[in-house]
Short mmCIF file of C-alpha atoms in Angstrom, two decimals:
data_model
loop_
_atom_site.label_atom_id
_atom_site.label_comp_id
_atom_site.label_asym_id
_atom_site.label_seq_id
_atom_site.Cartn_x
_atom_site.Cartn_y
_atom_site.Cartn_z
CA MET A 24 -16.09 12.14 32.58
CA ALA A 25 -18.95 11.22 30.29
CA GLY A 26 -18.55 11.36 26.60
CA PHE A 27 -14.57 10.78 27.88
CA ILE A 28 -14.54 7.59 24.98
CA ALA A 29 -16.67 5.80 23.59
CA PRO A 30 -17.57 2.80 25.81
CA GLU A 31 -16.79 -0.24 23.34
CA ALA A 32 -13.23 1.46 23.24
CA LEU A 33 -12.26 1.21 27.14
CA PRO A 34 -10.35 -1.56 27.75
CA SER A 35 -11.38 -3.61 31.06
CA GLN A 36 -7.63 -5.16 31.01
CA PRO A 37 -4.49 -4.54 29.86
CA ARG A 38 -4.86 -3.49 26.47
CA ALA A 39 -2.04 -5.15 23.95
CA ALA A 40 0.77 -2.36 22.97
CA HIS A 41 0.74 -3.60 19.28
CA ALA A 42 -3.10 -2.90 19.38
CA GLN A 43 -4.76 -2.91 15.51
CA ILE A 44 -6.42 0.03 14.39
CA PRO A 45 -9.47 1.62 16.70
CA ALA A 46 -12.64 1.04 15.56
CA ALA A 47 -14.78 3.00 18.25
CA ARG A 48 -15.53 6.72 17.96
CA VAL A 49 -14.01 8.61 20.36
CA GLY A 50 -16.46 11.07 22.75
CA TRP A 51 -15.60 15.13 23.01
CA GLY A 52 -14.61 14.62 26.56
CA PHE A 53 -11.78 12.58 24.83
CA VAL A 54 -10.73 15.23 22.36
CA THR A 55 -11.44 17.93 24.98
CA LEU A 56 -8.43 16.85 27.68
CA LEU A 57 -6.21 15.76 23.97
CA ALA A 58 -6.69 19.10 22.96
CA LEU A 59 -5.88 21.46 26.35
CA ALA A 60 -2.55 18.86 26.60
CA TYR A 61 -1.48 19.67 23.55
CA ALA A 62 -1.92 23.09 23.50
CA GLY A 63 -0.58 23.14 27.05
CA THR A 64 2.69 21.65 25.34
CA TRP A 65 2.43 24.92 22.54
CA LEU A 66 1.96 27.12 25.32
CA ALA A 67 5.13 26.34 27.73
CA LEU A 68 7.48 25.97 23.91
CA LEU A 69 6.51 28.31 21.47
CA THR A 70 6.03 31.51 24.04
CA PRO A 71 10.01 31.04 24.34
CA VAL A 72 10.02 30.52 20.66
CA LEU A 73 8.07 33.97 20.18
CA VAL A 74 8.92 36.38 22.86
CA THR A 75 10.66 35.43 25.78
CA VAL A 76 14.02 33.86 24.95
CA ALA A 77 14.80 36.85 22.60
CA LEU A 78 14.03 39.21 24.73
CA ARG A 79 15.88 37.33 27.27
CA VAL A 80 18.88 37.17 25.13
CA ARG A 81 18.34 40.79 24.17
CA GLU A 82 19.13 41.70 27.41
CA LEU A 83 21.79 39.51 28.08
CA ALA A 84 23.49 40.37 25.01
CA PRO A 85 22.44 43.53 23.32
CA ASP A 86 24.67 43.91 20.72
CA THR A 87 24.80 40.24 19.15
CA ALA A 88 21.05 39.36 19.78
CA ALA A 89 20.43 38.27 16.56
CA ALA A 90 23.38 36.38 15.70
CA SER A 91 22.67 35.19 19.92
CA LEU A 92 19.44 34.40 19.04
CA SER A 93 20.15 32.42 16.36
CA LEU A 94 22.81 30.40 18.33
CA VAL A 95 20.34 29.72 21.01
CA PHE A 96 17.44 28.52 18.46
CA GLY A 97 20.00 26.62 16.01
CA ILE A 98 21.40 24.28 18.11
CA GLY A 99 18.50 24.08 20.50
CA ALA A 100 16.35 22.57 17.46
CA CYS A 101 19.09 20.16 16.93
CA PHE A 102 18.04 18.77 20.67
CA ALA A 103 14.42 18.87 19.11
CA LEU A 104 15.01 16.55 16.44
CA VAL A 105 16.44 13.86 18.67
CA GLY A 106 14.16 14.34 22.00
CA ASN A 107 11.31 13.62 19.55
CA PRO A 108 11.64 10.27 18.26
CA VAL A 109 14.20 9.04 19.94
CA PHE A 110 11.77 9.71 23.26
CA GLY A 111 8.63 8.32 20.76
CA ARG A 112 10.46 5.03 20.38
CA LEU A 113 11.39 4.87 24.09
CA SER A 114 7.42 4.75 24.72
CA ASP A 115 6.51 2.87 22.00
CA ARG A 116 8.50 -0.06 24.67
CA THR A 117 7.99 1.69 27.65
CA VAL A 118 6.21 -1.17 30.21
CA SER A 119 4.72 0.56 33.04
CA ARG A 120 1.87 0.01 35.26
CA PHE A 121 0.84 3.42 34.37
CA GLY A 122 1.15 2.79 30.55
CA MET A 123 3.16 4.06 27.51
CA ARG A 124 2.56 7.79 27.26
CA ARG A 125 1.78 9.47 30.55
CA PRO A 126 4.83 8.87 32.26
CA TRP A 127 6.63 10.69 29.55
CA MET A 128 3.80 13.32 29.19
CA LEU A 129 4.77 14.05 32.78
CA GLY A 130 8.06 13.65 33.41
CA GLY A 131 8.65 16.04 30.10
CA MET A 132 6.59 18.76 31.48
CA LEU A 133 8.56 18.87 34.83
CA ALA A 134 11.55 18.36 33.02
CA GLY A 135 10.82 21.37 30.63
CA SER A 136 9.08 23.63 33.22
CA GLY A 137 12.06 23.08 35.09
CA ALA A 138 14.41 24.02 31.78
CA LEU A 139 13.23 27.11 30.99
CA LEU A 140 13.33 28.47 35.02
CA LEU A 141 16.92 27.60 34.44
CA ILE A 142 16.78 30.22 31.30
CA ALA A 143 14.57 32.75 33.46
CA LEU A 144 18.00 32.48 36.04
CA ALA A 145 20.60 32.68 33.35
CA PRO A 146 23.14 35.13 33.79
CA ASN A 147 25.11 35.06 30.21
CA VAL A 148 23.45 33.60 27.33
CA GLY A 149 25.43 30.42 27.18
CA VAL A 150 23.37 29.46 30.36
CA VAL A 151 20.35 30.64 27.78
CA LEU A 152 21.59 27.72 25.39
CA ILE A 153 21.73 25.22 28.11
CA GLY A 154 18.32 25.39 29.02
CA TRP A 155 16.83 26.15 25.42
CA CYS A 156 18.30 22.50 24.90
CA LEU A 157 17.24 20.68 28.10
CA ALA A 158 13.76 22.46 27.02
CA GLN A 159 13.59 21.61 23.57
CA LEU A 160 14.41 17.53 24.82
CA ALA A 161 11.96 17.63 27.33
CA PHE A 162 8.64 19.10 25.28
CA ASN A 163 9.53 16.77 22.39
CA ALA A 164 9.38 14.21 24.60
CA VAL A 165 5.84 15.72 25.97
CA LEU A 166 5.03 16.42 21.96
CA ALA A 167 5.96 12.51 20.72
CA THR A 168 3.51 10.92 23.25
CA VAL A 169 0.63 13.15 23.25
CA VAL A 170 0.23 13.11 19.49
CA ALA A 171 0.60 9.19 19.67
CA VAL A 172 -2.78 9.17 21.08
CA LEU A 173 -4.14 10.19 17.83
CA PRO A 174 -3.75 6.69 16.50
CA ASP A 175 -3.70 5.09 19.09
CA HIS A 176 -7.57 5.56 20.06
CA VAL A 177 -8.74 7.59 17.43
CA PRO A 178 -10.49 5.90 14.07
CA PRO A 179 -9.18 6.79 10.84
CA GLU A 180 -12.84 8.11 9.68
CA GLN A 181 -12.57 10.34 12.80
CA ARG A 182 -8.90 11.85 12.51
CA GLY A 183 -9.62 14.81 10.39
CA THR A 184 -12.61 15.96 12.81
CA VAL A 185 -10.15 15.33 15.66
CA ALA A 186 -6.74 17.04 13.84
CA GLY A 187 -8.61 19.94 13.25
CA VAL A 188 -9.25 20.32 17.03
CA LEU A 189 -5.75 19.48 17.62
CA GLY A 190 -4.53 22.40 15.09
CA MET A 191 -6.22 24.91 17.09
CA CYS A 192 -3.77 24.24 20.09
CA MET A 193 -0.98 25.64 18.46
CA PRO A 194 -1.82 29.14 18.14
CA VAL A 195 -4.30 28.92 20.99
CA GLY A 196 -0.81 28.37 22.97
CA GLN A 197 0.50 30.88 20.71
CA VAL A 198 -2.55 33.84 22.02
CA GLY A 199 -2.46 31.87 25.89
CA GLY A 200 1.40 32.83 25.85
CA THR A 201 1.76 35.70 24.39
CA PHE A 202 -0.94 37.56 26.20
CA LEU A 203 0.68 35.70 29.79
CA VAL A 204 4.12 37.62 28.90
CA GLN A 205 1.85 40.85 28.87
CA THR A 206 0.51 40.87 31.81
CA VAL A 207 3.34 39.55 33.63
CA ALA A 208 5.97 42.14 31.68
CA GLY A 209 7.50 43.45 35.13
CA SER A 210 8.97 39.70 35.97
CA THR A 211 11.44 38.09 34.10
CA LEU A 212 10.42 34.62 35.82
CA MET A 213 7.14 35.36 35.47
CA MET A 214 6.92 35.07 31.77
CA PHE A 215 9.04 31.89 31.49
CA MET A 216 7.30 29.82 34.98
CA ALA A 217 3.47 31.43 34.22
CA PRO A 218 3.58 29.07 30.86
CA ALA A 219 5.24 26.43 32.16
CA VAL A 220 3.04 25.98 34.94
CA ILE A 221 -0.33 26.28 33.62
CA GLY A 222 0.67 23.51 30.70
CA SER A 223 1.61 21.56 33.05
CA VAL A 224 -1.41 21.30 34.81
CA ALA A 225 -3.40 21.11 31.63
CA VAL A 226 -1.05 17.62 30.78
CA LEU A 227 -1.56 16.50 33.76
CA LEU A 228 -5.23 16.38 33.40
CA LEU A 229 -4.85 14.90 30.51
CA VAL A 230 -2.46 12.01 32.49
CA LEU A 231 -5.06 11.35 34.95
CA ARG A 232 -7.90 10.10 32.63
CA LEU A 233 -6.23 9.08 29.52
CA PRO A 234 -7.11 5.15 29.53
CA ASP A 235 -3.32 4.12 28.25
CA ARG A 236 -1.66 1.97 26.46
CA ARG A 237 -0.03 -1.01 28.35
CA LEU A 238 2.86 -2.84 27.39
CA GLN A 239 3.05 -6.20 28.95
CA PRO A 240 6.47 -7.28 29.80
CA GLY A 241 6.73 -10.16 27.19
CA GLU A 242 6.07 -8.22 24.07
CA VAL A 243 9.37 -5.99 24.30
CA GLU A 244 12.58 -7.36 22.90
CA PRO A 245 15.50 -7.64 24.23
CA PHE A 246 17.25 -4.42 23.53
CA ASP A 247 19.82 -4.20 20.25
CA PRO A 248 21.49 -1.03 20.19
CA ARG A 249 22.23 -1.33 15.92
CA GLU A 250 18.12 -2.63 15.72
CA TRP A 251 17.36 0.07 17.94
CA VAL A 252 19.18 2.70 15.70
CA ARG A 253 18.05 1.72 11.98
CA SER A 254 14.31 1.60 14.03
CA LEU A 255 14.72 5.28 13.07
CA TYR A 256 15.45 5.36 10.15
CA ILE A 257 12.50 5.05 7.07
CA ASP A 258 13.39 3.99 3.89
CA PRO A 259 11.88 6.54 1.39
CA ARG A 260 12.05 3.80 -1.58
CA ARG A 261 9.63 1.52 0.77
CA HIS A 262 7.35 4.03 1.76
CA PRO A 263 7.41 7.42 -0.26
CA ASP A 264 3.91 8.55 0.50
CA PHE A 265 5.35 9.16 3.81
CA ALA A 266 8.57 10.87 2.45
CA TRP A 267 6.77 13.12 0.30
CA THR A 268 4.46 14.38 3.03
CA TRP A 269 7.06 14.98 5.41
CA LEU A 270 9.11 16.59 3.12
CA SER A 271 6.16 19.13 2.73
CA ARG A 272 6.15 19.61 6.44
CA PHE A 273 9.87 20.30 6.48
CA LEU A 274 9.52 23.12 3.96
CA PHE A 275 6.17 24.35 4.90
CA VAL A 276 7.51 25.03 8.80
CA THR A 277 11.00 26.22 7.50
CA GLY A 278 8.24 28.90 6.30
CA THR A 279 6.70 29.22 9.47
CA ALA A 280 10.03 29.43 11.22
CA PHE A 281 11.08 32.85 9.78
CA LEU A 282 8.15 34.70 10.83
CA SER A 283 8.03 32.98 14.79
CA THR A 284 11.90 33.26 15.18
CA TYR A 285 12.15 37.17 13.14
CA GLN A 286 9.31 38.99 13.86
CA PRO A 287 10.36 40.77 16.64
CA PHE A 288 13.53 41.62 14.89
CA PHE A 289 10.85 42.95 11.46
CA LEU A 290 8.62 44.92 13.79
CA ILE A 291 11.28 46.61 14.79
CA ASP A 292 13.82 47.32 12.05
CA LYS A 293 12.03 47.21 9.35
CA LEU A 294 8.39 48.75 10.74
CA GLY A 295 10.21 50.85 13.03
CA HIS A 296 8.68 50.13 16.55
CA SER A 297 10.67 50.19 19.51
CA ALA A 298 11.50 47.02 21.72
CA ALA A 299 9.18 48.08 24.85
CA SER A 300 6.22 47.75 22.47
CA VAL A 301 7.08 44.47 21.00
CA PRO A 302 5.23 42.26 23.49
CA GLY A 303 2.05 43.88 22.72
CA LEU A 304 2.56 44.13 19.01
CA ILE A 305 3.13 40.52 18.75
CA PHE A 306 0.13 39.52 21.34
CA THR A 307 -2.36 41.44 18.60
CA SER A 308 -0.44 39.37 15.46
CA THR A 309 -0.61 36.52 17.45
CA LEU A 310 -4.60 36.89 17.84
CA VAL A 311 -5.50 37.88 14.16
CA GLN A 312 -3.33 34.93 13.26
CA ALA A 313 -5.05 32.44 15.96
CA THR A 314 -8.18 33.67 15.28
CA MET A 315 -7.94 32.98 11.90
CA ILE A 316 -6.79 29.15 12.35
CA VAL A 317 -9.34 28.66 15.01
CA VAL A 318 -11.81 28.94 12.05
CA ALA A 319 -10.02 27.49 9.80
CA SER A 320 -8.54 24.88 11.49
CA PRO A 321 -11.87 22.74 12.60
CA VAL A 322 -13.78 23.45 9.54
CA SER A 323 -11.29 21.92 6.77
CA GLY A 324 -10.86 19.01 9.29
CA ARG A 325 -14.71 17.84 8.99
CA LEU A 326 -14.62 18.76 5.63
CA SER A 327 -11.38 16.88 4.66
CA ASP A 328 -13.40 13.63 6.71
CA ALA A 329 -16.42 14.11 4.90
CA LEU A 330 -15.30 14.42 1.35
CA SER A 331 -12.32 11.62 2.19
CA ARG A 332 -9.77 13.93 0.45
CA ARG A 333 -6.50 15.40 1.94
CA LYS A 334 -4.10 16.40 -0.47
CA PRO A 335 -6.45 19.61 -2.05
CA PHE A 336 -6.53 20.40 1.21
CA VAL A 337 -2.78 20.43 1.83
CA VAL A 338 -1.88 22.00 -1.12
CA GLY A 339 -3.81 24.60 -1.32
CA ALA A 340 -2.91 25.57 2.44
CA ALA A 341 0.94 25.77 1.58
CA ALA A 342 -0.21 27.83 -0.99
CA ALA A 343 -2.08 29.71 0.88
CA TYR A 344 0.76 30.51 3.93
CA ALA A 345 3.53 31.39 1.46
CA THR A 346 0.96 34.34 -0.45
CA GLY A 347 0.80 35.90 3.43
CA LEU A 348 4.23 35.89 3.83
CA TRP A 349 4.42 37.66 0.39
CA LEU A 350 1.99 40.17 2.16
CA ILE A 351 4.09 40.40 5.22
CA ALA A 352 7.22 41.56 3.49
CA ALA A 353 5.39 44.15 0.98
CA SER A 354 4.24 45.37 4.36
CA ASP A 355 4.96 48.79 5.64
CA THR A 356 2.54 49.43 8.27
CA PHE A 357 1.82 47.09 11.06
CA THR A 358 -1.98 47.54 9.81
CA THR A 359 -0.42 45.94 6.21
CA PHE A 360 1.65 43.70 8.52
CA LEU A 361 -1.89 42.53 10.02
CA VAL A 362 -3.60 41.45 6.58
CA GLY A 363 -0.39 39.29 6.01
CA VAL A 364 -1.12 37.58 9.24
CA ALA A 365 -4.32 36.95 9.01
CA VAL A 366 -3.89 34.66 5.61
CA THR A 367 -1.09 33.23 6.91
CA GLY A 368 -3.47 32.17 9.81
CA VAL A 369 -6.04 30.29 7.20
CA GLY A 370 -2.92 28.64 5.64
CA GLN A 371 -1.60 27.27 8.92
CA GLY A 372 -4.99 26.36 10.36
CA VAL A 373 -5.91 24.17 7.31
CA TYR A 374 -2.61 22.70 6.58
CA PHE A 375 -1.91 21.77 10.34
CA ALA A 376 -5.22 20.06 10.57
CA VAL A 377 -5.55 18.05 7.15
CA ASP A 378 -1.65 16.96 6.88
CA LEU A 379 -1.66 16.10 10.46
CA ALA A 380 -4.87 13.44 9.47
CA LEU A 381 -2.99 12.60 6.60
CA VAL A 382 0.41 11.49 8.13
CA THR A 383 -1.81 9.71 10.36
CA GLN A 384 -3.04 7.12 7.67
CA LEU A 385 0.72 6.78 6.24
CA LEU A 386 3.04 5.73 9.35
CA PRO A 387 4.95 2.79 8.45
CA ASN A 388 3.98 0.44 11.60
CA ARG A 389 1.04 2.26 13.27
CA GLN A 390 0.69 -1.05 15.02
CA ARG A 391 3.95 -1.38 16.73
CA ASP A 392 5.81 2.24 16.20
CA ALA A 393 3.34 4.99 15.92
CA ALA A 394 4.73 7.36 18.59
CA LYS A 395 8.59 6.84 17.03
CA ASP A 396 7.27 7.31 13.97
CA LEU A 397 5.85 10.33 14.31
CA GLY A 398 8.46 11.61 15.91
CA LEU A 399 10.33 10.98 13.22
CA PHE A 400 7.91 13.19 11.57
CA ASN A 401 8.11 15.59 14.02
CA ILE A 402 11.51 15.96 12.89
CA ALA A 403 10.33 17.88 9.80
CA ASN A 404 8.48 20.56 12.76
CA ALA A 405 12.19 21.09 14.49
CA LEU A 406 14.86 21.19 11.61
CA PRO A 407 13.24 23.87 9.90
CA GLN A 408 13.50 25.53 13.75
CA SER A 409 17.35 25.28 13.07
CA VAL A 410 17.62 25.66 9.22
CA ALA A 411 15.87 28.87 9.14
CA PRO A 412 18.48 31.05 11.96
CA ALA A 413 21.35 29.17 10.20
CA ILE A 414 20.34 30.67 6.66
CA ALA A 415 18.35 33.91 7.49
CA PRO A 416 21.83 35.84 8.86
CA ALA A 417 23.56 34.63 5.20
CA ILE A 418 20.05 35.87 3.42
CA LEU A 419 19.95 38.87 5.29
CA ALA A 420 23.68 39.76 4.48
CA LEU A 421 23.53 39.51 0.75
CA SER A 422 20.35 41.73 0.84
CA GLY A 423 22.26 44.12 3.24
CA GLY A 424 20.00 43.43 6.16
CA ASP A 425 16.64 43.14 4.45
CA TYR A 426 13.79 41.78 6.21
CA VAL A 427 11.96 42.35 3.57
CA TRP A 428 13.95 39.70 1.52
CA LEU A 429 13.72 37.28 4.45
CA PHE A 430 10.45 37.02 3.93
CA ILE A 431 10.09 36.74 0.28
CA VAL A 432 12.61 33.58 0.36
CA ALA A 433 10.45 32.47 3.17
CA GLY A 434 7.47 31.97 1.14
CA GLY A 435 9.13 30.42 -1.92
CA ILE A 436 9.85 27.66 0.45
CA ALA A 437 6.53 27.43 2.00
CA PHE A 438 5.08 26.87 -1.45
CA LEU A 439 7.30 24.19 -2.50
CA GLY A 440 5.69 22.49 0.82
CA SER A 441 2.34 22.66 -1.05
CA VAL A 442 4.20 21.13 -4.57
CA ALA A 443 5.60 18.18 -2.21
CA ILE A 444 2.27 17.25 -1.82
CA LEU A 445 1.56 16.08 -5.55
CA PRO A 446 3.35 13.20 -6.04
CA LEU A 447 1.41 10.91 -2.56
CA ARG A 448 -0.10 7.96 -4.73
CA THR A 449 -1.85 5.92 -1.90
CA VAL A 450 -4.16 9.37 -0.18
CA ARG A 451 -6.60 11.64 -2.21
#
């Protein structure tokens, strides 16, 4: 494929796994396939988060839907916490003629698709919980290895631009997923499996074309359980900027988790819409948010590269997202709700584009542990999926079931994500 990767970056022989910082700029063919794989993974993972798991839980346990959904997402997020760094670490140490990343990408998508099939056929919430835990493990293995391609192949001066493109992938997956659910709404099986199949094909395209790094047997250290466990911890005192960036991402994503998890209930209980209309309404809101992200993400990523600045973009983006959540809290119609969603879209687009480029410059050991370190960082993406459902019932109980207060608190948490970036010293 012309333009897949710059000619000087193509390996003529197996590349050492502990490679130096890539110098050659990647081509747009490479960026396109990487983006398709990333979007496909989010399509398979986020469609259940946004729509289908909530509807399935409501179908199986209508009287305890909110509590059951919190249980499923909360426990499932714990498995995501494990999956991302562990599979990232395994990928960094994988000896295979197919490379370090590709086996985990393909295997993870196949396993995740099987887990979604289990949820679609589940007879009760307990089986839904098991299926979702397996899906979180599998899809987080894919995310850990796909994101590791960025520091593996993209030079630092191009990462803002490429990360800006990747920043569009999550909303594209969201829009694609909610659209697919609308078109196959009459079939529970298809609502789960259509996104999984399309996502798997997208990842397969990257797997077939990726000039993956290959680790030679002599480069793998003997397995030491204690060292392996220690490697899953990064000392914040030795790497304070990485720690602050992790905290910022955790706080920001916690704010987003309230919206993604409780949007269906907000539309039903606060704005008075019927359950049957929720898939269409979520598609509309997701489309609005995605449009803003698709506009903001590549522009901010490219501008961040041009100015050689990361911090101002991340700080402003988190503050913008918080403002959007507060506008949602104040909404009393679907139209005003969409205004708040649009503002969150701008904040999310800028934040994820520039913050991803930022963290690749702060990895403690890019040469040896890129996937593992990114996996540890991605705990900040997964942990909020457990934290938000854990604290949401308490907020709702204290507020008498008022979703306004739920989103006011969510906005405050997201705003703290902007404050956490301010202490960074090694990146401007």
